[in-house]
PDB file of C-alpha atoms in Angstrom:
ATOM      1  CA  GLN N 509      37.598  -3.138 -26.473  1.00 77.00           C
ATOM      2  CA  VAL N 510      35.368   0.087 -25.854  1.00 84.00           C
ATOM      3  CA  GLN N 511      33.065  -0.329 -22.926  1.00 92.00           C
ATOM      4  CA  LEU N 512      30.876   2.327 -22.719  1.00 96.00           C
ATOM      5  CA  VAL N 513      28.721   3.630 -19.573  1.00 96.00           C
ATOM      6  CA  GLU N 514      26.111   6.102 -19.222  1.00 97.00           C
ATOM      7  CA  SER N 515      24.835   8.172 -16.592  1.00 97.00           C
ATOM      8  CA  GLY N 516      23.008  11.569 -15.819  1.00 98.00           C
ATOM      9  CA  GLY N 517      19.081   9.981 -16.490  1.00 97.00           C
ATOM     10  CA  GLY N 518      16.570  10.444 -14.328  1.00 97.00           C
ATOM     11  CA  LEU N 519      12.560  12.454 -13.987  1.00 98.00           C
ATOM     12  CA  VAL N 520      11.973  15.600 -15.082  1.00 98.00           C
ATOM     13  CA  GLN N 521       9.353  17.756 -15.655  1.00 98.00           C
ATOM     14  CA  ALA N 522       8.249  18.892 -19.506  1.00 98.00           C
ATOM     15  CA  GLY N 523      11.420  22.651 -19.729  1.00 98.00           C
ATOM     16  CA  GLY N 524      13.481  21.350 -18.054  1.00 98.00           C
ATOM     17  CA  SER N 525      16.729  20.132 -18.361  1.00 98.00           C
ATOM     18  CA  LEU N 526      19.194  16.566 -18.076  1.00 98.00           C
ATOM     19  CA  ARG N 527      22.967  16.178 -19.084  1.00 98.00           C
ATOM     20  CA  LEU N 528      23.273  12.794 -19.987  1.00 98.00           C
ATOM     21  CA  SER N 529      26.832  11.495 -19.834  1.00 98.00           C
ATOM     22  CA  CYS N 530      28.692   8.416 -21.140  1.00 97.00           C
ATOM     23  CA  ALA N 531      32.531   7.597 -19.614  1.00 96.00           C
ATOM     24  CA  ALA N 532      34.516   5.383 -22.015  1.00 94.00           C
ATOM     25  CA  SER N 533      37.249   2.837 -21.795  1.00 90.00           C
ATOM     26  CA  GLY N 534      39.961   1.830 -24.223  1.00 76.00           C
ATOM     27  CA  ARG N 535      43.037   4.148 -26.112  1.00 70.00           C
ATOM     28  CA  THR N 536      40.804   3.534 -28.765  1.00 75.00           C
ATOM     29  CA  PHE N 537      38.010   6.657 -27.773  1.00 77.00           C
ATOM     30  CA  SER N 538      39.314   9.683 -29.230  1.00 82.00           C
ATOM     31  CA  SER N 539      39.634   8.007 -32.853  1.00 84.00           C
ATOM     32  CA  GLY N 540      36.082   6.865 -33.211  1.00 92.00           C
ATOM     33  CA  ALA N 541      33.147   8.531 -33.145  1.00 96.00           C
ATOM     34  CA  MET N 542      30.477   8.356 -31.043  1.00 96.00           C
ATOM     35  CA  GLY N 543      26.314   8.660 -31.294  1.00 97.00           C
ATOM     36  CA  TRP N 544      23.316   8.971 -28.738  1.00 98.00           C
ATOM     37  CA  PHE N 545      20.290   7.186 -28.767  1.00 98.00           C
ATOM     38  CA  ARG N 546      17.114   6.423 -27.847  1.00 98.00           C
ATOM     39  CA  GLN N 547      14.253   3.600 -27.663  1.00 98.00           C
ATOM     40  CA  ALA N 548      10.925   4.093 -26.254  1.00 97.00           C
ATOM     41  CA  PRO N 549       8.534   1.491 -25.541  1.00 93.00           C
ATOM     42  CA  GLY N 550       7.211  -0.396 -28.231  1.00 95.00           C
ATOM     43  CA  LYS N 551       9.059   2.202 -30.875  1.00 96.00           C
ATOM     44  CA  ASP N 552      12.442   1.574 -32.926  1.00 96.00           C
ATOM     45  CA  ARG N 553      15.660   2.265 -31.470  1.00 97.00           C
ATOM     46  CA  GLU N 554      16.056   5.788 -33.105  1.00 98.00           C
ATOM     47  CA  PHE N 555      19.560   8.115 -34.088  1.00 98.00           C
ATOM     48  CA  VAL N 556      19.372  11.377 -31.869  1.00 98.00           C
ATOM     49  CA  ALA N 557      22.803  13.036 -32.304  1.00 98.00           C
ATOM     50  CA  GLY N 558      26.313  12.205 -33.614  1.00 98.00           C
ATOM     51  CA  ILE N 559      29.582  14.034 -33.220  1.00 97.00           C
ATOM     52  CA  SER N 560      33.159  13.266 -34.845  1.00 96.00           C
ATOM     53  CA  PRO N 561      36.548  12.160 -32.953  1.00 94.00           C
ATOM     54  CA  SER N 562      37.559  15.584 -32.826  1.00 94.00           C
ATOM     55  CA  GLY N 563      34.293  17.227 -31.693  1.00 95.00           C
ATOM     56  CA  ARG N 564      34.204  19.471 -34.657  1.00 95.00           C
ATOM     57  CA  SER N 565      31.262  17.561 -36.590  1.00 96.00           C
ATOM     58  CA  THR N 566      28.129  16.882 -34.992  1.00 97.00           C
ATOM     59  CA  ASP N 567      24.794  16.019 -36.395  1.00 97.00           C
ATOM     60  CA  TYR N 568      21.044  16.169 -34.852  1.00 98.00           C
ATOM     61  CA  ALA N 569      17.660  14.745 -35.633  1.00 98.00           C
ATOM     62  CA  ASN N 570      15.089  16.898 -36.515  1.00 98.00           C
ATOM     63  CA  SER N 571      13.046  15.961 -33.512  1.00 98.00           C
ATOM     64  CA  VAL N 572      16.397  17.589 -30.953  1.00 98.00           C
ATOM     65  CA  LYS N 573      17.912  19.785 -33.359  1.00 98.00           C
ATOM     66  CA  GLY N 574      18.086  23.421 -31.434  1.00 98.00           C
ATOM     67  CA  ARG N 575      17.469  22.010 -28.253  1.00 98.00           C
ATOM     68  CA  PHE N 576      20.092  19.160 -27.760  1.00 98.00           C
ATOM     69  CA  THR N 577      23.972  19.798 -27.829  1.00 98.00           C
ATOM     70  CA  ILE N 578      26.042  16.591 -27.893  1.00 98.00           C
ATOM     71  CA  SER N 579      29.874  17.266 -26.852  1.00 98.00           C
ATOM     72  CA  ARG N 580      33.099  15.132 -25.903  1.00 97.00           C
ATOM     73  CA  ASP N 581      35.999  15.625 -23.678  1.00 96.00           C
ATOM     74  CA  ASN N 582      38.814  13.007 -25.502  1.00 93.00           C
ATOM     75  CA  ALA N 583      41.392  14.132 -22.008  1.00 93.00           C
ATOM     76  CA  LYS N 584      37.676  12.185 -20.163  1.00 94.00           C
ATOM     77  CA  ASN N 585      37.558   9.672 -22.270  1.00 94.00           C
ATOM     78  CA  THR N 586      33.841  11.247 -21.710  1.00 96.00           C
ATOM     79  CA  VAL N 587      31.002  12.196 -24.218  1.00 97.00           C
ATOM     80  CA  TYR N 588      28.228  14.167 -23.034  1.00 98.00           C
ATOM     81  CA  LEU N 589      24.266  15.056 -24.253  1.00 98.00           C
ATOM     82  CA  GLN N 590      23.045  18.251 -23.312  1.00 98.00           C
ATOM     83  CA  MET N 591      19.273  18.063 -23.322  1.00 98.00           C
ATOM     84  CA  ASN N 592      17.102  21.813 -23.318  1.00 98.00           C
ATOM     85  CA  SER N 593      13.483  21.959 -23.313  1.00 98.00           C
ATOM     86  CA  LEU N 594      12.452  18.508 -22.743  1.00 98.00           C
ATOM     87  CA  LYS N 595       9.156  17.016 -24.133  1.00 98.00           C
ATOM     88  CA  PRO N 596       7.315  14.363 -22.625  1.00 97.00           C
ATOM     89  CA  GLU N 597       7.808  13.070 -26.463  1.00 97.00           C
ATOM     90  CA  ASP N 598      11.729  12.196 -25.408  1.00 98.00           C
ATOM     91  CA  THR N 599      10.829   9.575 -22.655  1.00 98.00           C
ATOM     92  CA  ALA N 600      12.940   7.048 -23.235  1.00 98.00           C
ATOM     93  CA  VAL N 601      16.027   4.645 -22.746  1.00 98.00           C
ATOM     94  CA  TYR N 602      19.343   6.306 -23.756  1.00 98.00           C
ATOM     95  CA  TYR N 603      22.208   4.127 -25.163  1.00 98.00           C
ATOM     96  CA  CYS N 604      25.741   5.922 -26.219  1.00 97.00           C
ATOM     97  CA  ALA N 605      27.312   3.983 -29.132  1.00 97.00           C
ATOM     98  CA  ALA N 606      31.098   4.266 -30.507  1.00 95.00           C
ATOM     99  CA  ARG N 607      32.329   3.236 -33.682  1.00 93.00           C
ATOM    100  CA  PRO N 608      35.906   2.888 -35.000  1.00 89.00           C
ATOM    101  CA  VAL N 609      35.446   5.626 -38.032  1.00 90.00           C
ATOM    102  CA  ARG N 610      35.683   8.986 -38.071  1.00 89.00           C
ATOM    103  CA  SER N 611      32.354  10.020 -38.810  1.00 92.00           C
ATOM    104  CA  ALA N 612      29.298   9.486 -37.217  1.00 92.00           C
ATOM    105  CA  SER N 613      26.084   7.503 -37.948  1.00 95.00           C
ATOM    106  CA  VAL N 614      22.661   7.565 -37.923  1.00 95.00           C
ATOM    107  CA  LYS N 615      22.162   3.816 -38.068  1.00 96.00           C
ATOM    108  CA  SER N 616      22.462   1.572 -35.233  1.00 96.00           C
ATOM    109  CA  THR N 617      24.148  -0.987 -37.089  1.00 95.00           C
ATOM    110  CA  ASP N 618      26.899   0.946 -37.921  1.00 95.00           C
ATOM    111  CA  TYR N 619      27.811   0.822 -34.293  1.00 95.00           C
ATOM    112  CA  GLN N 620      30.059  -1.865 -33.059  1.00 93.00           C
ATOM    113  CA  HIS N 621      29.863  -1.153 -29.206  1.00 94.00           C
ATOM    114  CA  TRP N 622      27.041   0.385 -26.729  1.00 96.00           C
ATOM    115  CA  GLY N 623      26.505   1.497 -23.052  1.00 97.00           C
ATOM    116  CA  GLN N 624      23.937  -0.141 -21.350  1.00 97.00           C
ATOM    117  CA  GLY N 625      21.701   2.655 -20.853  1.00 97.00           C
ATOM    118  CA  THR N 626      19.464   5.565 -18.878  1.00 98.00           C
ATOM    119  CA  GLN N 627      16.479   6.221 -18.270  1.00 98.00           C
ATOM    120  CA  VAL N 628      14.889   9.662 -19.091  1.00 98.00           C
ATOM    121  CA  THR N 629      11.396  10.524 -18.272  1.00 98.00           C
ATOM    122  CA  VAL N 630      10.080  13.630 -18.699  1.00 98.00           C
ATOM    123  CA  SER N 631       6.306  14.384 -17.355  1.00 97.00           C
ATOM    124  CA  SER N 632       4.104  16.585 -18.644  1.00 94.00           C
TER     125      SER N 632
END
């Protein structure tokens, strides 16, 4: 069983930066892909970024490419999302997710474990 706890959300002005962290429990963390998703009010949950178990392979939604960076530290059982040049449209609850296979996925239904989410609010 994998438990995920996100942190690092908050209120930031447009153009600012935040770094989200997702701490995982469970010995299978380093063998599975991880993903970040977000959900704004009234909208569906959407893929933001994904990373392979080794960290060598990453994937991003077009809307965040060049601004967000996903990374992981398997020694600390933690995955990160560095968010730069934030925009008001990035406002959402951000969730990390885990799946026990080597490839990340853009589909939320492919992930078996989810954190509780952390709110990110970007003011204009």
